[in-house]
CSV table of C-alpha atoms in Angstrom, one decimal:
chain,number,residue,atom,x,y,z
A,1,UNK,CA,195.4,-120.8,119.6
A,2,UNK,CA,198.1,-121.1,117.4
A,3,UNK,CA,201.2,-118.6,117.7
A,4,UNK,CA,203.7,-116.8,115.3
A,5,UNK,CA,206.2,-119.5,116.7
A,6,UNK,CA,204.2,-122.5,116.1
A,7,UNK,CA,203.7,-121.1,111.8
A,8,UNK,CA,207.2,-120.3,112.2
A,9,UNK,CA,208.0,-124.4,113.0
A,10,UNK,CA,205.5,-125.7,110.9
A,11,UNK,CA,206.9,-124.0,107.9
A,12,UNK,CA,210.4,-124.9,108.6
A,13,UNK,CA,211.6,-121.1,109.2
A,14,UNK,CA,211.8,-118.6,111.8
A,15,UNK,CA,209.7,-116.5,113.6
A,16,UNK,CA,211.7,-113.2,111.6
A,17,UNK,CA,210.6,-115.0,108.3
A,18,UNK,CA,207.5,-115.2,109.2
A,19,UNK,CA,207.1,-111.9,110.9
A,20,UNK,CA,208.6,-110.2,107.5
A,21,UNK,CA,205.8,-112.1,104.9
A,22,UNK,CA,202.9,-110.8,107.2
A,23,UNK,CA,204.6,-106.9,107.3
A,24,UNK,CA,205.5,-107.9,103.2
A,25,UNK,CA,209.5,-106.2,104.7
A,26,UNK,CA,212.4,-107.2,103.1
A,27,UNK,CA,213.0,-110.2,100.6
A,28,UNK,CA,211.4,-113.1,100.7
A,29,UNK,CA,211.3,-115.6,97.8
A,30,UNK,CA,208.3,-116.5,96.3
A,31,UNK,CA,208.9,-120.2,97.4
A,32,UNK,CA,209.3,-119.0,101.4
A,33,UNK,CA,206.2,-116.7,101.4
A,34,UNK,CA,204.1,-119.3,100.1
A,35,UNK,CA,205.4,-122.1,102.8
A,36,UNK,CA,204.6,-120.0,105.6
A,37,UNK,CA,200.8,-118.8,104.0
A,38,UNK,CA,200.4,-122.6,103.6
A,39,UNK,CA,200.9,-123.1,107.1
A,40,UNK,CA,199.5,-120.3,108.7
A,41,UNK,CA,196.0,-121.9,106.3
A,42,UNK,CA,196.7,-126.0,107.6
A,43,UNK,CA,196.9,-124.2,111.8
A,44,UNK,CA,193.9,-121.2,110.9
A,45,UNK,CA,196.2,-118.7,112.1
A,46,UNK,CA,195.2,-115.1,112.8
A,47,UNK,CA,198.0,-112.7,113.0
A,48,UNK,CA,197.1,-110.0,115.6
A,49,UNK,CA,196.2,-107.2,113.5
A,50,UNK,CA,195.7,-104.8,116.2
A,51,UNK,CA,199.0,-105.5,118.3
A,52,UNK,CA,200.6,-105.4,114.6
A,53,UNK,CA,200.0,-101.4,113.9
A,54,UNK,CA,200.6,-100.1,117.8
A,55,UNK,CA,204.1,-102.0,117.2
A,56,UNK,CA,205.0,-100.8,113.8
A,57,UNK,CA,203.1,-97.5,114.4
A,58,UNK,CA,201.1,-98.4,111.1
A,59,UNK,CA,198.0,-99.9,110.6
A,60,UNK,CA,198.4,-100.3,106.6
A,61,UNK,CA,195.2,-99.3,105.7
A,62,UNK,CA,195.0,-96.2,103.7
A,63,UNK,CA,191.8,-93.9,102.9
A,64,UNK,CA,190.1,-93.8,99.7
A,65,UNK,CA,187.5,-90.8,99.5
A,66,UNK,CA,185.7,-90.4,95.8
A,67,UNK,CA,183.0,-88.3,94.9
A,68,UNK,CA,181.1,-91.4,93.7
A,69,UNK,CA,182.5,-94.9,93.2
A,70,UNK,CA,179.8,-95.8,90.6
A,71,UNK,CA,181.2,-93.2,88.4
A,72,UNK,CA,183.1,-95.5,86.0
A,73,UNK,CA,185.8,-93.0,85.6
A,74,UNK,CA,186.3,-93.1,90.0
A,75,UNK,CA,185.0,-96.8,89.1
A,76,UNK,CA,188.7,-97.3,87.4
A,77,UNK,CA,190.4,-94.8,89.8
A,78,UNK,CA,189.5,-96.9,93.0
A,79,UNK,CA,190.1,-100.6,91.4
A,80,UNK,CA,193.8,-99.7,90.4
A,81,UNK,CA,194.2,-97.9,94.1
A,82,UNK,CA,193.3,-101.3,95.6
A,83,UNK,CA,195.2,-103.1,93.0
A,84,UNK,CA,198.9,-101.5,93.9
A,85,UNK,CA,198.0,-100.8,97.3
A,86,UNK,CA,197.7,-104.4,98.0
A,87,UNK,CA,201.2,-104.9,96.1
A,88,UNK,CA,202.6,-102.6,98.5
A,89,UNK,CA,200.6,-104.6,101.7
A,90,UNK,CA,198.3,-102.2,102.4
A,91,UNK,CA,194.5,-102.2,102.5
A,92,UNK,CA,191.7,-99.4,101.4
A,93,UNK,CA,189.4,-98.1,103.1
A,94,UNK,CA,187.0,-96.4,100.6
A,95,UNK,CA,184.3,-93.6,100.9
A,96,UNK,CA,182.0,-91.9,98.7
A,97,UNK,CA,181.1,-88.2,99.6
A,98,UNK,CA,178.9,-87.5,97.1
A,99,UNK,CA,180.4,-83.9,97.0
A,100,UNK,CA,178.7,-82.8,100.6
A,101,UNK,CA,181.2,-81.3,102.9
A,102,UNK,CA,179.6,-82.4,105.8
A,103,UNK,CA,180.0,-85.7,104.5
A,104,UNK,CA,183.6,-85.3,103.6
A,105,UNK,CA,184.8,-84.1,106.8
A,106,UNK,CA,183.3,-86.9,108.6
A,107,UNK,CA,184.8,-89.3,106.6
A,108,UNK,CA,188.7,-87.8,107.2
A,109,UNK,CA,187.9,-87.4,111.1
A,110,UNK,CA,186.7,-91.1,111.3
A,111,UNK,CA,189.8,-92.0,109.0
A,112,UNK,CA,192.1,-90.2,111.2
A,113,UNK,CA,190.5,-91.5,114.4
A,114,UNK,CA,191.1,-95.3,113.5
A,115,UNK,CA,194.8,-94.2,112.7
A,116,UNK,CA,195.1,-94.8,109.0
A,117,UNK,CA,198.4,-94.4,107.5
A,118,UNK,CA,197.1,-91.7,104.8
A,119,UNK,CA,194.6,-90.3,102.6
A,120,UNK,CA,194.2,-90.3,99.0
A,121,UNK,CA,191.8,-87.4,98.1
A,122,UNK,CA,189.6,-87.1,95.0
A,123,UNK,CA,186.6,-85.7,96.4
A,124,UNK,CA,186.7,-81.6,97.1
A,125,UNK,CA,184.3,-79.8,98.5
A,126,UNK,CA,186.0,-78.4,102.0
A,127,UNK,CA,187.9,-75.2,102.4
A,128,UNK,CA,191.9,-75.7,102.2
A,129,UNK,CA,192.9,-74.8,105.6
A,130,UNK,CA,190.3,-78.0,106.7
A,131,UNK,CA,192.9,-80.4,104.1
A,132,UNK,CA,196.2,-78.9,105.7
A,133,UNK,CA,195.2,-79.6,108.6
A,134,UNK,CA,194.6,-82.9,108.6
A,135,UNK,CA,198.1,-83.7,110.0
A,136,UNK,CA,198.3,-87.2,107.8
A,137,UNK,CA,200.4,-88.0,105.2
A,138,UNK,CA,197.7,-87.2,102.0
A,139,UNK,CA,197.6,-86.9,98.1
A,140,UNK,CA,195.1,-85.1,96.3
A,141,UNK,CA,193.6,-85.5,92.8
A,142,UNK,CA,193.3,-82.8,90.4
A,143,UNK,CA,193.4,-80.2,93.1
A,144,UNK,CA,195.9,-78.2,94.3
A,145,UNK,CA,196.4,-77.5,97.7
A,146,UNK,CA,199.4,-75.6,99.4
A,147,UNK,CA,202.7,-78.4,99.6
A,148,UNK,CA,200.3,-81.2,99.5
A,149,UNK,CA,201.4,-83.3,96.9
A,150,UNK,CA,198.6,-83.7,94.0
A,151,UNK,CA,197.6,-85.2,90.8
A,152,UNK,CA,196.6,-84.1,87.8
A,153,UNK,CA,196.5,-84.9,84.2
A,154,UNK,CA,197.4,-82.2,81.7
A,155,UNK,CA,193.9,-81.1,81.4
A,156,UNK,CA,194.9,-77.8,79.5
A,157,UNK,CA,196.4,-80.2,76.5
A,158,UNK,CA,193.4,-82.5,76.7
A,159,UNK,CA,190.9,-79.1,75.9
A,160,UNK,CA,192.9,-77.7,73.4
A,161,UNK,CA,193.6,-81.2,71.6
A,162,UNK,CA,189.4,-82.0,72.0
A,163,UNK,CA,188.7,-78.7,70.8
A,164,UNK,CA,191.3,-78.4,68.1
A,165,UNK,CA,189.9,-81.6,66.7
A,166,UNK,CA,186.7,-80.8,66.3
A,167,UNK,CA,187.6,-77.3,64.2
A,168,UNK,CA,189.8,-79.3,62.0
A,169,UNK,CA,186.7,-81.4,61.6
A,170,UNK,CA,184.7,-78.2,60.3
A,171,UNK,CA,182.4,-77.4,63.2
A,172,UNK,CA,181.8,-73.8,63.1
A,173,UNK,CA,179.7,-73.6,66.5
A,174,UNK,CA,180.7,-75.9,69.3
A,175,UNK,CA,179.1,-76.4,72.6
A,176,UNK,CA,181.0,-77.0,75.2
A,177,UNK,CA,179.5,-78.8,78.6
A,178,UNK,CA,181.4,-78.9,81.4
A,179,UNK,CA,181.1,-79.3,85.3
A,180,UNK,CA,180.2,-76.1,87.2
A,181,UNK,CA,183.5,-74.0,86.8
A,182,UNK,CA,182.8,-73.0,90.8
A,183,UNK,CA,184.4,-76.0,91.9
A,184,UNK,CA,188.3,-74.9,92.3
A,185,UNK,CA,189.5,-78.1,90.4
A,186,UNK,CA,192.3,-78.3,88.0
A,187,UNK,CA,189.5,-80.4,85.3
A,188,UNK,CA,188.7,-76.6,84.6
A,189,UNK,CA,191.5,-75.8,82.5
A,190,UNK,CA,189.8,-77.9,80.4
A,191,UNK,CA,187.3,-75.4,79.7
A,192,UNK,CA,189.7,-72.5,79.8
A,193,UNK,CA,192.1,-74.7,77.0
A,194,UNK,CA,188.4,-74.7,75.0
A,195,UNK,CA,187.9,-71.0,75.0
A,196,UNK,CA,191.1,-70.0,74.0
A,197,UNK,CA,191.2,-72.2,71.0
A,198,UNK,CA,187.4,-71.1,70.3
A,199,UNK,CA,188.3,-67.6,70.3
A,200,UNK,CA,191.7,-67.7,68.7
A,201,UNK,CA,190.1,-69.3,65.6
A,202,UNK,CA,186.8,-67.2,65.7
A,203,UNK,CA,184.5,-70.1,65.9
A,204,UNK,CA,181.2,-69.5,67.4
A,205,UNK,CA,180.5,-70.9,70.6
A,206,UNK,CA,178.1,-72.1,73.6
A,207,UNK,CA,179.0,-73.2,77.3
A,208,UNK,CA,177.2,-75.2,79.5
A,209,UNK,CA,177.9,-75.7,83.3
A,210,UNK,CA,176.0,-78.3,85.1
A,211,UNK,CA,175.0,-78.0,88.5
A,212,UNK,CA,176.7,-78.3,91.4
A,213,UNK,CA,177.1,-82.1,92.2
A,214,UNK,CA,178.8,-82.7,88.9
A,215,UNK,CA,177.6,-86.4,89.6
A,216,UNK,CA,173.6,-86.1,88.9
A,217,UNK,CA,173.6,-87.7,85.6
A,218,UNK,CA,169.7,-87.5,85.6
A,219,UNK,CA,169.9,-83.9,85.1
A,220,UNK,CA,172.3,-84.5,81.4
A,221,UNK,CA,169.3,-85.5,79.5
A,222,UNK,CA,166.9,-82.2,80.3
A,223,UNK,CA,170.2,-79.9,79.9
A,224,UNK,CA,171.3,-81.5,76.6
A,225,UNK,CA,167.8,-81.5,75.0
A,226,UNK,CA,167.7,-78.3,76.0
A,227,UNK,CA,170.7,-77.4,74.4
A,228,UNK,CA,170.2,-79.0,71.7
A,229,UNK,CA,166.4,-77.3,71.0
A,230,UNK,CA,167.9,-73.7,71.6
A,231,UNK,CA,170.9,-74.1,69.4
A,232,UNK,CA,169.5,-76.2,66.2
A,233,UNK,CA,172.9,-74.9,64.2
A,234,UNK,CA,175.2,-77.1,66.4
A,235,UNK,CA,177.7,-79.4,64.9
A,236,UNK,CA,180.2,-80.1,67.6
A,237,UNK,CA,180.8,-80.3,71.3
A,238,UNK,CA,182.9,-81.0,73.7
A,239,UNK,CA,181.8,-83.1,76.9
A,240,UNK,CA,184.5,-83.0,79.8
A,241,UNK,CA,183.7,-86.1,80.4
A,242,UNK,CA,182.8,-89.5,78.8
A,243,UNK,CA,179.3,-89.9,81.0
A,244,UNK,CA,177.9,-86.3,79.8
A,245,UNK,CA,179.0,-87.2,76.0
A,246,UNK,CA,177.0,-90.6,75.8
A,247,UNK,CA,174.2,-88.8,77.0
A,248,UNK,CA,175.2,-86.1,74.3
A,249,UNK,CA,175.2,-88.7,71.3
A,250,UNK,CA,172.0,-90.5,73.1
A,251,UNK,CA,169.6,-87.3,72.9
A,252,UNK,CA,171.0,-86.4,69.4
A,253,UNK,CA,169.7,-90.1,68.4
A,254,UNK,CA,166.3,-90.0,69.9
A,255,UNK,CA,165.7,-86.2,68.1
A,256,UNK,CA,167.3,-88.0,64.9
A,257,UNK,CA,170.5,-85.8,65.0
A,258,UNK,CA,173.3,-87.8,63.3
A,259,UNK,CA,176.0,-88.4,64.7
A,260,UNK,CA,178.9,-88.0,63.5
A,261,UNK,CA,177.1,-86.6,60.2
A,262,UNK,CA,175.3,-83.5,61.8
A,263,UNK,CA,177.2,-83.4,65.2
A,264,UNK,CA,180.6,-84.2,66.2
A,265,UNK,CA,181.3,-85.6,70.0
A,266,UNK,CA,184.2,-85.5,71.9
A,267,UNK,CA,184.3,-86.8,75.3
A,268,UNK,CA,187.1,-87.1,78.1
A,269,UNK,CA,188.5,-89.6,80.2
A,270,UNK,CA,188.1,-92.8,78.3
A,271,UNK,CA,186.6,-94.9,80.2
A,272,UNK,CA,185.5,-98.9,79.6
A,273,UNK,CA,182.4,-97.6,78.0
A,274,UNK,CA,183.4,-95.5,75.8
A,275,UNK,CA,184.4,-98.5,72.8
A,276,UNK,CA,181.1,-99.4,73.4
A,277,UNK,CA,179.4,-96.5,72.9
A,278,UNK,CA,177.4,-96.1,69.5
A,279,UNK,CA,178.9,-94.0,67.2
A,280,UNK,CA,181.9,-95.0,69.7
A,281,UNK,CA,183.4,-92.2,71.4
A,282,UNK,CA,186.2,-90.0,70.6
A,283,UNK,CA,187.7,-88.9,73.5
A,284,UNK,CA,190.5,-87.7,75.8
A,285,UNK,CA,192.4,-90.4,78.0
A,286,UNK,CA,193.9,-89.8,80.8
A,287,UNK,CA,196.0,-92.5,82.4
A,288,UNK,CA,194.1,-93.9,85.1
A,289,UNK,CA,196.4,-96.9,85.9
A,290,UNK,CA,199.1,-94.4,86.2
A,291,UNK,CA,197.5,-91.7,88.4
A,292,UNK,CA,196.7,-95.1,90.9
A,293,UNK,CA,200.2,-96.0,90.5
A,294,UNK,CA,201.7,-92.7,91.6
A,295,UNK,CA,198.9,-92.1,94.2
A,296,UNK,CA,199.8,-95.2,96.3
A,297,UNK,CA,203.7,-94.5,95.9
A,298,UNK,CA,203.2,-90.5,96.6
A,299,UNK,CA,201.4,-91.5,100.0
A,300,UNK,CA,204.1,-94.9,100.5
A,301,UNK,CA,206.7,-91.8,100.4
A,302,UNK,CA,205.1,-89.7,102.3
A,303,UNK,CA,204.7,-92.6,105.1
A,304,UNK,CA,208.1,-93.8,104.8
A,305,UNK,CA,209.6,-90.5,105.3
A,306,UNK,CA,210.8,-90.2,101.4
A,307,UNK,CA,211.6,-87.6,99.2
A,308,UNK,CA,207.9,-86.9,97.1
A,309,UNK,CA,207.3,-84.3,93.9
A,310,UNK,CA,204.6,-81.8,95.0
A,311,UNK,CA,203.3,-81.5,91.3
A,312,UNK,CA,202.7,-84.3,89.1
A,313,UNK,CA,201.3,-83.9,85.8
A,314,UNK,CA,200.4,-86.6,83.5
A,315,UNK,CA,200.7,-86.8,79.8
A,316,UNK,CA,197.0,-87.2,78.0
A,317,UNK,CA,196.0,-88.9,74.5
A,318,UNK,CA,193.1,-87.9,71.5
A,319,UNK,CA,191.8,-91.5,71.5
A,320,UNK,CA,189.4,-90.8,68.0
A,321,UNK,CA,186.4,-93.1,67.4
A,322,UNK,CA,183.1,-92.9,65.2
A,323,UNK,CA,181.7,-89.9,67.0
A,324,UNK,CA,183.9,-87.5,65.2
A,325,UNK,CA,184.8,-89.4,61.7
């Protein structure tokens, strides 16, 4: 079986070189890293993965738990985790929770017992004191937890701009559907930003919680129809989320509601989808790359022993399509 020194000759470097490309430390050129990949290919060398994390006291794998990874918006989320995780040579380990506790806590106890370096958290259904005391480095998204360092877009702005739109587009009753305000999640000052503007401009108003696991998109079409049959005057709302607005702009087309003509829709989140949408969607983005980004270097800091920011808010965008022109 080949041996660290036996990649380390065939490359024409030493055994340091060779150890720093497989723990990606320090600088290697491009030129040098791809030597030594080339030769650890030509002898089918396997570094020693296991011996690798009880000596560096890291195993470079990091936790991933979302409530539902065929969510397009968590979709997004987890690819550009992966993507700069791996720039920073670390691996993911992802879960889905599908928003049950039991679940969830499961998932962090098997993450902690096969000594991953941290936890990126987008899935919350468990109590604080169960997150603080998970006694790894973590980063949460979009919920705030104690001196863990979290997360969030500025949801606030991206409900008052959705909202504000829609007024200036003349819609004098709006509903507004959103997940089920229970959930301690920063995504409801969303629908706090909505009822403020609603109320300071005196427009009429509907809101609509969906149940607990905001993920059931099954349930969108019976509680939009509905919505739509008990409020015939609508002509706006205001989806906190791209999924729930598609299915918005789908039930006003098979009732022959017009959209934008007789209802206006604003989503959130922008996801891939939305372009394609038809009427496509006008929407809220929030910076997915950039919440992956900062994710992977608040838990890297966190790891390395680094200076971190607690709060980090990000910046959204009115991204305006078909569905409200």
């Amino acid at each position: 079986m080949p041996t660290i020194h036996d990649v380390a000759k065939h490359a024409g470097v030493t055994p340091t070189t060779v150890s720093r490309v497989l723990n990606n430390r320090g600088y290697i050129s491009d030129k040098t890293r791809k030597k030594v990949y080339s030769s650890m290919e030509e002898l089918n060398y396997q570094p020693n993965e296991i011996a690798r994390s009880l000596k560096n006291k890291q195993s470079n794998i990091i936790g991933l738990i979302v409530p539902d990874v065929s969510h397009p918006f968590f979709a997004s989320f987890a690819s550009h985790i992966e993507y700069f995780a791996y720039e920073k040579g670390m691996k993911v380990l992802l879960c889905n929770s599908h928003l049950d506790p039991v679940k969830e806590k499961e998932y962090i106890d098997m993450m902690r017992g096969n000594r991953v370096d941290g936890i990126i958290m987008s899935s919350h259904t468990l109590e604080i004191e169960q997150y603080q005391n998970v006694q790894s480095p973590i980063v949460t998204f979009d919920r705030q937890i104690g001196d863990i360092p979290f997360i969030s877009s500025d949801n606030y702005m991206g409900g008052k701009l959705a909202t504000e739109l829609l007024i200036s587009k003349g819609c004098r009753k709006i509903a507004h559907i959103c997940g089920n305000l229970q959930l301690n999640l920063l995504a409801n000052e969303r629908s706090k930003a909505f009822l403020d503007v609603v109320n300071v401009h005196n427009v009429d108003h509907v809101v609509i919680e969906t149940d607990m696991n905001v993920f059931h998109t099954r349930e969108y079409q019976q509680l939009i129809r509905e919505l739509l049959l008990d409020h015939p005057d609508l002509d706006g709302v205001f989806a906190t989320s791209d999924i729930i607005a598609a299915y918005v702009i789908k039930e006003c087309m098979e009732m022959g509601i017009h959209v934008p003509d007789q209802i206006k829709v604003v989503g959130y989140d922008d996801v891939s989808v939305a372009p394609w949408i038809t009427p496509s969607l006008t929407t809220i983005r929030q910076p997915i790359e950039e919440i992956g980004k900062l994710s992977i270097t608040l838990l890297s800091q966190q790891i390395n022993n680094e200076d971190y920011i607690i709060k980090n808010q990000l910046d959204v965008t009115l991204i305006e399509r078909a569905s409200t022109m």
